[in-house]
């Protein structure tokens, strides 16, 4: 194996890990703060992908401006969708058995697939062009776009860490995660904290979709693939931990690359094997805290 | 400021836990609520704070000559009227430091004058500023829970069994701290499972509660002489 080839595979792996991290950290922070497992989280990823496609291929054209517009639009749109989902669909169910939340978000996931088919049709949507050109590594050529995605995801990871470690609202979200009733009785607006956390987590997923689709295309059902993979990432890394999402995403991406090299037909199989091993050895995930059932 | 609780009924799991409770809490007095385990003390505090909603009766906060209906208000709005809460079991946020516990309750980094005020009332906390909640002893947690309830400079503090489960020496310290807070012009409402001797130095008046009903209202010593209170609270 040449150095060039290894470098290309490393970039591929980091690109894939960046996308997985963005989706999984959103899912994990929503679960960590609200104990809501949003099965439609992957569908938000899909919506982000289609919005990015629409902006870059249908409206503005595959220029850097078109792509950046797509990223910003997806981020904003999915933040709004997340806020509305929490406010209208999920809030009435906080005091109800958690099966209801699962059923409801499952229904939303199915419905969004149909919405996407209705608006954009059932076929795959490919981007004809990537912005920012290519870089050659030996006789391989790697899109600079991938490096932009890796850098963006790294910056977002650092911002998330800063947000939860340093800002009052981030700390209030952690307080509300521990005990929402006490937080509210102490004067914290938990409604606002929850709707913001849900919007933030959903926006991360939408942004992930927007960044992924130029390479991985957009198609109905991609949300289901994404949610299943991000479960694996979270199980490996641990629920409710940003560092866990980073490590989980890296491990999953490495496992995928290994399979792509040795047996591409089973691209994601090793991810699930790792997941099962972690579940057996350390059920809380590598960096997970004990998550207490709240109600 | 006053909290007027007017014959409230609150259900938990289909059972009437509060059954027509009427009482008055004021920023100019210190009141004990005495009742044994399961009498409904915590339920009463949680209802006053809006965490639980009574299905009958009402709660009014009297503030600056205004009558504010809080029966259906959100807990955070009730808290911001000037009501501090020290929950049973302290409920310190374990992965936040002492100062961060204060910060989240205040809503932004606590201004230095408020911090200074808190550290003059509870000096022991100052050297624990950077320690995580999970590493505090029971007494330290109780101090922090009190401090956390004070950061918004409330007029009334609701304290749920603040002396329970602490060593006698710590009980003494907390008692002194609460008396200082009273001196600062903050009204206290303190629940106590049954130890009159330790609550006496803290309370000017007492209510007795049993099975969701107020069974006594009067001075603290009187509760031990009252036949109804003796029978229902202590089974004598
Ligand atoms: N979630 C619940 N569902 C049903 N009943 C409950 C629930 N929570 C509390 N209760 C019951 O309500 C009654 C009053 O409980 P509460 O916690 O208010 O008592 P308390 O006076 O604070 O007792 P303690 O001294 O043990 O703290 C008890 O009989 C308790 O069993
Ligand atoms: Mg209690």
Coordinates of C-alpha atoms and ligand atoms in Angstrom, one line a residue:
Chain A
X1 CA 0.0 0.0 0.0
X2 CA 1.5 3.3 -1.1
X3 CA 1.7 6.4 1.1
X4 CA -0.5 8.2 -1.4
X5 CA -3.1 5.6 -1.2
X6 CA -3.1 5.6 2.6
X7 CA -3.4 9.4 2.6
X8 CA -6.4 9.3 0.2
X9 CA -8.0 6.7 2.4
X10 CA -7.3 8.8 5.5
X11 CA -9.0 11.8 4.0
X12 CA -12.0 9.6 2.9
X13 CA -12.2 8.2 6.4
X14 CA -12.1 11.7 8.0
X15 CA -14.7 13.0 5.6
X16 CA -17.0 10.1 6.5
X17 CA -16.3 10.5 10.2
X18 CA -17.1 14.2 10.0
X19 CA -20.5 13.6 8.5
X20 CA -21.2 10.8 11.0
X21 CA -20.1 13.0 13.9
X22 CA -22.4 15.9 12.9
X23 CA -25.5 13.6 12.7
X24 CA -24.7 11.6 15.8
X25 CA -23.8 14.5 18.0
X26 CA -27.1 16.1 17.2
X27 CA -29.0 12.9 18.0
X28 CA -26.9 12.4 21.1
X29 CA -27.4 15.9 22.5
X30 CA -31.1 15.8 22.0
X31 CA -31.2 12.4 23.8
X32 CA -28.8 13.5 26.5
X33 CA -30.8 16.7 27.4
X34 CA -34.4 15.6 26.8
X35 CA -34.3 11.8 26.8
X36 CA -36.0 11.9 23.4
X37 CA -34.9 9.5 20.8
X38 CA -35.8 11.2 17.6
X39 CA -36.1 8.6 14.9
X40 CA -36.8 11.4 12.3
X41 CA -33.3 12.8 13.1
X42 CA -31.9 11.0 10.0
X43 CA -34.8 12.4 7.9
X44 CA -33.6 15.9 8.9
X45 CA -30.3 14.9 7.5
X46 CA -32.1 13.9 4.3
X47 CA -33.9 17.2 4.1
X48 CA -30.6 19.0 4.5
X49 CA -29.2 17.0 1.6
X50 CA -32.2 18.0 -0.7
X51 CA -32.1 21.6 0.3
X52 CA -28.4 21.8 -0.5
X53 CA -29.1 20.1 -3.8
X54 CA -31.9 22.5 -4.6
X55 CA -29.8 25.6 -3.7
X56 CA -26.6 24.4 -5.5
X57 CA -28.0 22.6 -8.5
X58 CA -31.5 24.1 -9.2
X59 CA -31.3 27.7 -8.0
X60 CA -27.9 29.2 -7.9
X61 CA -25.8 26.6 -9.7
X62 CA -22.8 24.5 -8.5
X63 CA -20.6 27.5 -7.6
X64 CA -19.1 28.1 -4.2
X65 CA -21.9 30.6 -3.5
X66 CA -24.5 28.0 -4.4
X67 CA -23.0 25.4 -2.0
X68 CA -22.5 27.9 0.8
X69 CA -26.1 29.1 0.4
X70 CA -27.2 25.4 0.6
X71 CA -25.3 24.9 3.9
X72 CA -26.7 28.0 5.5
X73 CA -30.3 27.3 4.3
X74 CA -30.2 23.7 5.5
X75 CA -28.9 24.8 8.9
X76 CA -31.6 27.5 9.3
X77 CA -34.4 25.4 7.9
X78 CA -33.7 22.3 10.0
X79 CA -33.3 24.5 13.1
X80 CA -36.8 25.8 12.4
X81 CA -38.1 22.3 11.6
X82 CA -36.5 21.0 14.8
X83 CA -38.0 23.8 16.9
X84 CA -41.5 23.2 15.4
X85 CA -41.2 19.4 15.9
X86 CA -40.4 19.8 19.6
X87 CA -43.0 22.5 20.2
X88 CA -45.9 20.8 18.4
X89 CA -45.3 17.1 18.3
X90 CA -42.9 16.2 21.2
X91 CA -43.7 18.6 24.0
X92 CA -47.2 17.2 24.7
X93 CA -45.6 13.8 25.1
X94 CA -42.9 14.5 27.7
X95 CA -45.0 13.2 30.5
X96 CA -46.3 10.2 28.5
X97 CA -44.6 6.8 28.1
X98 CA -41.5 7.0 25.8
X99 CA -43.0 4.4 23.4
X100 CA -45.3 7.2 22.2
X101 CA -42.3 9.4 21.3
X102 CA -40.7 6.6 19.4
X103 CA -43.9 5.9 17.5
X104 CA -44.5 9.5 16.7
X105 CA -41.0 10.2 15.5
X106 CA -41.1 6.9 13.5
X107 CA -44.3 8.2 11.8
X108 CA -42.5 11.5 11.0
X109 CA -39.6 9.6 9.5
X110 CA -41.9 7.6 7.2
X111 CA -43.9 10.8 6.3
X112 CA -40.8 12.8 5.4
X113 CA -39.6 10.1 3.0
X114 CA -42.9 10.6 1.1
X115 CA -42.6 14.3 1.3
X116 CA -39.2 14.1 -0.3
X117 CA -40.5 11.8 -3.0
X118 CA -43.4 14.1 -3.7
X119 CA -41.2 17.2 -4.1
X120 CA -38.1 15.9 -5.7
X121 CA -39.1 12.5 -7.1
X122 CA -37.9 9.0 -6.3
X123 CA -34.5 9.0 -8.2
X124 CA -31.0 9.8 -6.9
X125 CA -29.9 13.4 -7.1
X126 CA -26.3 13.8 -8.0
X127 CA -24.3 17.0 -8.0
X128 CA -22.6 17.4 -11.3
X129 CA -19.7 19.5 -9.9
X130 CA -17.9 20.2 -6.6
X131 CA -16.7 23.6 -5.7
X132 CA -13.1 24.5 -4.9
X133 CA -11.4 22.1 -7.3
X134 CA -9.2 19.1 -6.7
X135 CA -5.8 18.4 -5.1
X136 CA -3.6 15.7 -6.5
X137 CA -1.9 13.2 -4.2
X138 CA 0.4 11.1 -6.3
X139 CA -1.8 10.0 -9.2
X140 CA -4.9 10.3 -7.1
X141 CA -7.1 13.3 -7.1
X142 CA -9.0 14.4 -4.0
X143 CA -11.7 17.1 -3.9
X144 CA -10.7 20.1 -1.8
X145 CA -14.4 20.0 -0.9
X146 CA -13.7 17.0 1.4
X147 CA -11.1 19.0 3.3
X148 CA -13.6 21.8 3.8
X149 CA -16.1 19.4 5.2
X150 CA -13.5 18.0 7.6
X151 CA -12.5 21.4 8.7
X152 CA -16.1 22.6 9.2
X153 CA -17.0 19.6 11.2
X154 CA -13.9 20.1 13.4
X155 CA -14.8 23.7 14.0
X156 CA -18.4 22.8 14.9
X157 CA -17.2 20.1 17.3
X158 CA -15.0 22.7 19.1
X159 CA -17.9 25.2 19.1
X160 CA -20.2 22.6 20.6
X161 CA -17.6 21.8 23.3
X162 CA -17.3 25.6 24.0
X163 CA -21.1 26.0 24.1
X164 CA -21.7 23.3 26.7
X165 CA -18.6 24.0 28.8
X166 CA -18.5 27.7 28.8
X167 CA -21.8 29.4 28.1
X168 CA -24.5 29.8 30.7
X169 CA -27.2 28.5 28.4
X170 CA -25.1 25.4 27.6
X171 CA -24.7 24.8 31.3
X172 CA -28.4 25.4 31.9
X173 CA -29.1 22.7 29.3
X174 CA -26.9 20.3 31.3
X175 CA -28.7 21.3 34.5
X176 CA -32.1 20.7 32.9
X177 CA -30.8 17.4 31.6
X178 CA -30.1 16.3 35.1
X179 CA -33.4 17.5 36.6
X180 CA -35.8 19.6 34.5
X181 CA -38.3 20.2 37.4
X182 CA -35.6 21.5 39.7
X183 CA -34.1 23.6 36.9
X184 CA -37.5 25.2 36.2
X185 CA -38.3 25.7 39.9
X186 CA -35.0 27.6 40.2
X187 CA -36.1 30.0 37.5
X188 CA -34.7 28.4 34.3
X189 CA -37.0 28.6 31.3
X190 CA -36.8 24.9 30.5
X191 CA -39.3 25.2 27.6
X192 CA -36.9 27.5 25.9
X193 CA -33.9 25.4 26.7
X194 CA -35.5 22.3 25.3
X195 CA -36.8 23.8 22.1
X196 CA -33.3 25.4 21.6
X197 CA -31.5 22.1 22.2
X198 CA -33.8 20.3 19.8
X199 CA -33.3 23.0 17.2
X200 CA -29.6 22.9 17.6
X201 CA -29.4 19.1 17.3
X202 CA -31.7 19.1 14.3
X203 CA -29.7 21.9 12.6
X204 CA -26.5 19.8 13.0
X205 CA -28.2 16.9 11.2
X206 CA -29.5 19.1 8.4
X207 CA -26.0 20.6 8.0
X208 CA -24.5 17.1 7.9
X209 CA -26.9 16.3 5.1
X210 CA -26.0 19.4 3.2
X211 CA -22.3 18.7 3.5
X212 CA -22.6 15.0 2.6
X213 CA -24.9 15.1 -0.4
X214 CA -22.4 16.6 -2.9
X215 CA -20.3 13.5 -2.4
X216 CA -22.8 10.8 -1.3
X217 CA -25.8 12.1 -3.4
X218 CA -29.3 12.6 -2.1
X219 CA -32.0 9.9 -2.3
X220 CA -35.2 9.0 -0.4
X221 CA -34.4 6.6 2.3
X222 CA -31.0 8.1 3.0
X223 CA -32.5 9.3 6.3
X224 CA -33.0 5.7 7.4
X225 CA -29.4 4.8 6.6
X226 CA -28.2 7.8 8.5
X227 CA -30.3 7.2 11.7
X228 CA -29.2 3.5 11.9
X229 CA -25.5 4.5 11.4
X230 CA -25.7 7.3 14.0
X231 CA -27.2 4.8 16.5
X232 CA -24.1 2.7 15.9
X233 CA -21.9 5.7 16.4
X234 CA -23.6 6.7 19.6
X235 CA -23.7 3.2 21.0
X236 CA -19.9 2.9 20.4
X237 CA -19.1 6.4 21.7
X238 CA -21.7 6.7 24.5
X239 CA -24.9 8.6 24.7
X240 CA -25.0 12.3 25.6
X241 CA -21.3 12.9 25.2
X242 CA -19.8 15.0 22.5
X243 CA -16.4 13.4 22.9
X244 CA -18.2 10.1 22.6
X245 CA -19.7 11.1 19.2
X246 CA -16.2 12.2 18.0
X247 CA -14.6 8.8 18.9
X248 CA -17.7 6.8 17.8
X249 CA -17.7 8.5 14.4
X250 CA -13.9 8.0 14.0
X251 CA -14.1 4.3 14.9
X252 CA -17.2 3.7 12.6
X253 CA -15.5 5.5 9.7
X254 CA -12.3 3.5 10.1
X255 CA -14.3 0.3 10.3
X256 CA -16.0 1.3 7.1
X257 CA -12.8 2.1 5.3
X258 CA -11.3 -1.2 6.3
X259 CA -14.3 -3.0 4.7
X260 CA -14.2 -0.8 1.6
X261 CA -10.6 -2.0 1.1
X262 CA -11.0 -5.6 2.0
X263 CA -14.6 -6.4 1.0
X264 CA -16.6 -3.5 -0.3
X265 CA -19.9 -5.4 -0.6
X266 CA -20.2 -5.4 3.1
X267 CA -19.2 -1.8 3.5
X268 CA -20.9 -1.1 6.9
X269 CA -20.9 -4.6 8.4
X270 CA -17.8 -4.1 10.5
X271 CA -19.4 -1.0 12.1
X272 CA -22.2 -3.1 13.5
X273 CA -19.8 -5.8 14.6
X274 CA -17.8 -3.2 16.6
X275 CA -21.1 -1.9 18.0
X276 CA -22.1 -5.3 19.2
X277 CA -18.8 -5.8 20.9
X278 CA -19.0 -2.5 22.6
X279 CA -22.6 -3.3 23.7
X280 CA -21.4 -6.5 25.2
X281 CA -18.2 -5.1 26.9
X282 CA -19.3 -1.6 27.9
X283 CA -23.0 -1.1 27.4
X284 CA -22.8 2.7 28.2
X285 CA -20.4 3.2 25.3
X286 CA -16.8 4.2 25.5
X287 CA -17.4 7.7 26.9
X288 CA -21.1 7.4 28.0
X289 CA -22.3 8.3 31.4
X290 CA -24.8 6.2 33.2
X291 CA -28.1 7.6 31.7
X292 CA -30.8 7.6 34.3
X293 CA -34.3 6.8 33.2
X294 CA -36.1 10.0 34.3
X295 CA -39.8 9.3 34.3
Chain B
X1 CA -44.5 39.7 49.8
X2 CA -47.0 36.9 50.6
X3 CA -48.0 33.5 49.2
X4 CA -51.6 32.7 49.9
X5 CA -52.5 29.1 49.5
X6 CA -56.3 28.7 49.2
X7 CA -57.8 25.3 49.8
X8 CA -55.8 23.5 47.2
X9 CA -56.3 19.9 46.2
X10 CA -53.5 18.1 44.3
X11 CA -53.5 14.5 43.0
X12 CA -50.6 12.3 42.4
X13 CA -51.0 9.0 40.6
X14 CA -54.8 9.3 41.0
X15 CA -54.7 9.9 44.8
X16 CA -55.5 13.1 46.6
X17 CA -52.2 14.0 48.2
X18 CA -53.2 17.5 49.2
X19 CA -56.8 17.8 50.5
X20 CA -57.9 21.4 50.8
X21 CA -54.7 22.9 52.2
X22 CA -55.0 26.6 53.2
X23 CA -52.0 28.6 54.6
X24 CA -50.1 31.8 54.3
X25 CA -46.4 32.3 53.8
X26 CA -44.8 35.7 54.2
X27 CA -41.5 37.4 53.6
X28 CA -41.5 38.8 57.1
X29 CA -41.7 35.6 59.0
X30 CA -40.2 32.1 59.4
X31 CA -42.6 29.3 59.4
X32 CA -42.2 25.5 59.9
X33 CA -44.3 22.9 58.2
X34 CA -44.3 19.8 60.4
X35 CA -45.5 16.4 59.1
X36 CA -44.3 12.9 59.0
X37 CA -43.1 11.0 56.0
X38 CA -45.6 11.0 53.2
X39 CA -47.8 13.7 54.8
X40 CA -47.6 15.8 51.7
X41 CA -44.9 18.4 52.5
X42 CA -42.9 18.1 49.3
X43 CA -46.1 17.9 47.3
X44 CA -47.2 21.2 48.8
X45 CA -44.0 22.9 47.9
X46 CA -44.0 21.5 44.4
X47 CA -47.6 22.8 44.0
X48 CA -46.7 26.3 45.2
X49 CA -43.8 26.3 42.7
X50 CA -46.0 25.3 39.8
X51 CA -44.3 21.9 39.2
X52 CA -47.6 20.3 40.1
X53 CA -51.0 21.9 39.3
X54 CA -53.8 21.7 41.9
X55 CA -57.1 20.6 40.4
X56 CA -59.0 22.7 42.9
X57 CA -58.2 25.8 44.9
X58 CA -55.9 28.6 44.0
X59 CA -52.5 30.2 44.9
X60 CA -52.0 33.9 44.9
X61 CA -48.7 35.8 45.3
X62 CA -49.2 39.2 46.9
X63 CA -46.4 41.5 45.8
X64 CA -46.1 45.3 46.0
X65 CA -49.8 45.7 46.6
X66 CA -50.6 43.5 43.6
X67 CA -52.4 40.1 43.6
X68 CA -50.8 37.7 41.2
X69 CA -52.6 34.4 40.4
X70 CA -49.9 31.8 40.1
X71 CA -52.1 28.7 40.1
X72 CA -51.5 28.1 36.4
X73 CA -48.2 29.9 36.0
X74 CA -45.1 28.2 34.7
X75 CA -42.6 27.3 37.5
X76 CA -39.8 29.6 36.2
X77 CA -42.1 32.6 36.2
X78 CA -43.2 31.8 39.7
X79 CA -39.6 31.5 40.8
X80 CA -38.8 34.8 39.3
X81 CA -41.5 36.5 41.4
X82 CA -39.0 36.1 44.2
X83 CA -39.4 32.6 45.5
X84 CA -36.3 30.5 46.2
X85 CA -36.3 26.8 46.4
X86 CA -34.1 24.4 48.3
X87 CA -35.3 20.9 47.3
X88 CA -35.4 17.8 49.4
X89 CA -32.2 15.9 48.8
X90 CA -30.4 19.1 47.7
X91 CA -30.5 18.2 44.0
X92 CA -27.2 19.9 43.2
X93 CA -26.2 19.6 39.5
X94 CA -23.4 17.1 39.8
X95 CA -21.3 17.9 36.8
X96 CA -21.3 21.6 37.3
X97 CA -19.0 23.4 39.8
X98 CA -20.2 25.3 42.8
X99 CA -20.0 28.6 40.9
X100 CA -21.7 27.1 37.8
X101 CA -24.5 25.8 40.0
X102 CA -25.1 29.4 41.0
X103 CA -24.6 30.7 37.5
X104 CA -27.3 28.5 35.9
X105 CA -29.8 29.5 38.6
X106 CA -28.9 33.2 38.2
X107 CA -29.2 33.0 34.4
X108 CA -25.8 34.5 33.6
X109 CA -22.4 34.6 35.4
X110 CA -23.3 35.9 38.9
X111 CA -22.3 39.5 39.3
X112 CA -19.6 40.0 41.9
X113 CA -21.8 42.0 44.4
X114 CA -24.3 39.1 44.5
X115 CA -21.4 36.6 44.9
X116 CA -19.9 38.7 47.7
X117 CA -23.3 38.9 49.5
X118 CA -23.6 35.1 49.2
X119 CA -20.1 34.5 50.5
X120 CA -20.6 36.7 53.5
X121 CA -23.7 34.7 54.4
X122 CA -22.1 31.3 53.5
X123 CA -18.3 31.9 53.8
X124 CA -17.5 28.1 53.5
X125 CA -18.6 28.1 49.9
X126 CA -16.0 30.5 48.7
X127 CA -13.1 28.1 48.9
X128 CA -15.2 25.4 47.1
X129 CA -16.0 27.7 44.2
X130 CA -14.4 25.5 41.5
X131 CA -15.4 22.1 43.0
X132 CA -17.8 19.9 41.1
X133 CA -21.2 19.4 42.7
X134 CA -20.7 15.6 42.8
X135 CA -17.6 16.0 45.0
X136 CA -19.3 18.0 47.8
X137 CA -20.2 16.5 51.2
X138 CA -23.8 16.5 52.3
X139 CA -23.3 19.6 54.4
X140 CA -21.5 21.4 51.6
X141 CA -24.3 20.4 49.2
X142 CA -26.9 21.8 51.5
X143 CA -25.0 25.1 51.8
X144 CA -24.8 25.3 48.0
X145 CA -28.5 24.5 47.6
X146 CA -29.3 27.4 49.9
X147 CA -26.9 29.7 48.0
X148 CA -28.4 28.6 44.7
X149 CA -31.8 29.5 46.0
X150 CA -30.5 32.9 47.0
X151 CA -28.8 34.1 43.8
X152 CA -32.0 35.7 42.4
X153 CA -32.4 37.6 45.7
X154 CA -35.8 36.1 46.6
X155 CA -38.2 37.5 49.2
X156 CA -39.2 34.0 50.3
X157 CA -37.2 30.8 50.6
X158 CA -39.0 27.4 50.5
X159 CA -36.8 24.8 52.2
X160 CA -37.6 21.1 52.0
X161 CA -36.1 19.3 55.0
X162 CA -32.9 21.3 55.1
X163 CA -31.7 19.7 58.3
X164 CA -32.4 16.1 57.5
X165 CA -29.6 13.6 57.2
X166 CA -26.8 15.9 58.5
X167 CA -24.4 15.6 61.4
X168 CA -25.4 17.6 64.5
X169 CA -22.5 20.0 63.9
X170 CA -23.6 20.7 60.4
X171 CA -27.2 21.1 61.5
X172 CA -25.9 23.9 63.8
X173 CA -24.1 25.6 61.0
X174 CA -27.1 25.5 58.6
X175 CA -29.3 26.8 61.4
X176 CA -27.0 29.7 61.9
X177 CA -26.9 30.4 58.2
X178 CA -30.7 30.3 57.9
X179 CA -31.1 32.7 60.9
X180 CA -28.7 35.1 59.1
X181 CA -30.8 34.9 55.9
X182 CA -33.9 35.6 58.0
X183 CA -32.0 38.7 59.4
X184 CA -31.4 39.8 55.8
X185 CA -35.2 40.2 55.4
X186 CA -35.9 36.9 53.6
X187 CA -39.0 35.0 54.7
X188 CA -38.5 31.2 55.4
X189 CA -40.9 28.3 55.0
X190 CA -39.2 25.1 56.3
X191 CA -40.5 21.6 56.2
X192 CA -39.6 19.3 59.1
X193 CA -40.5 15.6 59.5
X194 CA -41.0 15.8 63.3
X195 CA -38.0 17.0 65.3
X196 CA -39.4 20.1 67.1
X197 CA -36.3 20.7 69.1
X198 CA -34.1 21.3 66.1
X199 CA -36.7 23.4 64.1
X200 CA -37.6 25.5 67.1
X201 CA -34.7 28.0 66.8
X202 CA -35.7 28.6 63.2
X203 CA -39.4 29.1 63.3
X204 CA -41.7 31.7 64.7
X205 CA -44.8 29.8 63.8
X206 CA -45.8 26.3 62.8
X207 CA -48.2 24.4 60.6
X208 CA -48.9 20.7 61.1
X209 CA -49.8 18.6 58.1
X210 CA -51.0 15.0 58.0
X211 CA -52.4 13.1 55.0
X212 CA -52.7 16.2 53.0
X213 CA -54.6 18.2 55.6
X214 CA -53.5 21.1 57.8
X215 CA -54.0 19.8 61.3
X216 CA -52.4 22.6 63.3
X217 CA -51.6 26.2 63.0
X218 CA -50.1 28.2 65.8
X219 CA -46.9 28.7 67.7
X220 CA -44.1 26.1 67.6
X221 CA -44.3 24.9 71.1
X222 CA -48.1 24.6 71.0
X223 CA -48.0 21.8 68.5
X224 CA -46.7 19.4 71.1
X225 CA -49.6 20.2 73.4
X226 CA -52.3 20.1 70.7
X227 CA -54.2 16.9 71.0
X228 CA -55.1 16.7 67.3
X229 CA -51.6 17.4 66.2
X230 CA -50.2 14.9 68.7
X231 CA -52.4 12.2 67.5
X232 CA -52.1 12.8 63.8
X233 CA -48.4 13.7 63.5
X234 CA -46.9 11.6 66.3
X235 CA -49.6 9.0 66.9
X236 CA -49.7 9.9 70.6
Ligands
LIG1 N1 -45.6 10.1 41.9 C1 -46.5 9.8 42.9 N2 -47.5 9.0 42.6 C2 -48.4 8.6 43.6 N3 -48.2 8.9 44.9 C3 -47.2 9.7 45.2 C4 -46.2 10.2 44.2 N4 -45.3 10.9 44.9 C5 -45.6 10.9 46.1 N5 -46.8 10.2 46.4 C6 -47.4 10.0 47.6 O1 -47.9 11.3 48.1 C7 -47.8 11.4 49.5 C8 -47.1 12.6 49.9 O2 -45.8 12.6 49.4 P1 -44.8 13.8 49.7 O3 -43.5 13.5 49.0 O4 -45.4 15.1 49.5 O5 -44.6 13.6 51.3 P2 -43.6 14.3 52.3 O6 -44.4 14.9 53.4 O7 -42.7 15.2 51.6 O8 -42.7 13.1 52.8 P3 -41.2 12.9 53.2 O9 -41.0 13.4 54.6 O10 -40.9 11.5 53.1 O11 -40.4 13.7 52.2 C9 -47.1 10.1 49.9 O12 -48.0 9.2 50.5 C10 -46.5 9.5 48.7 O13 -46.5 8.1 48.8
LIG2 MG1 -40.8 15.3 51.2

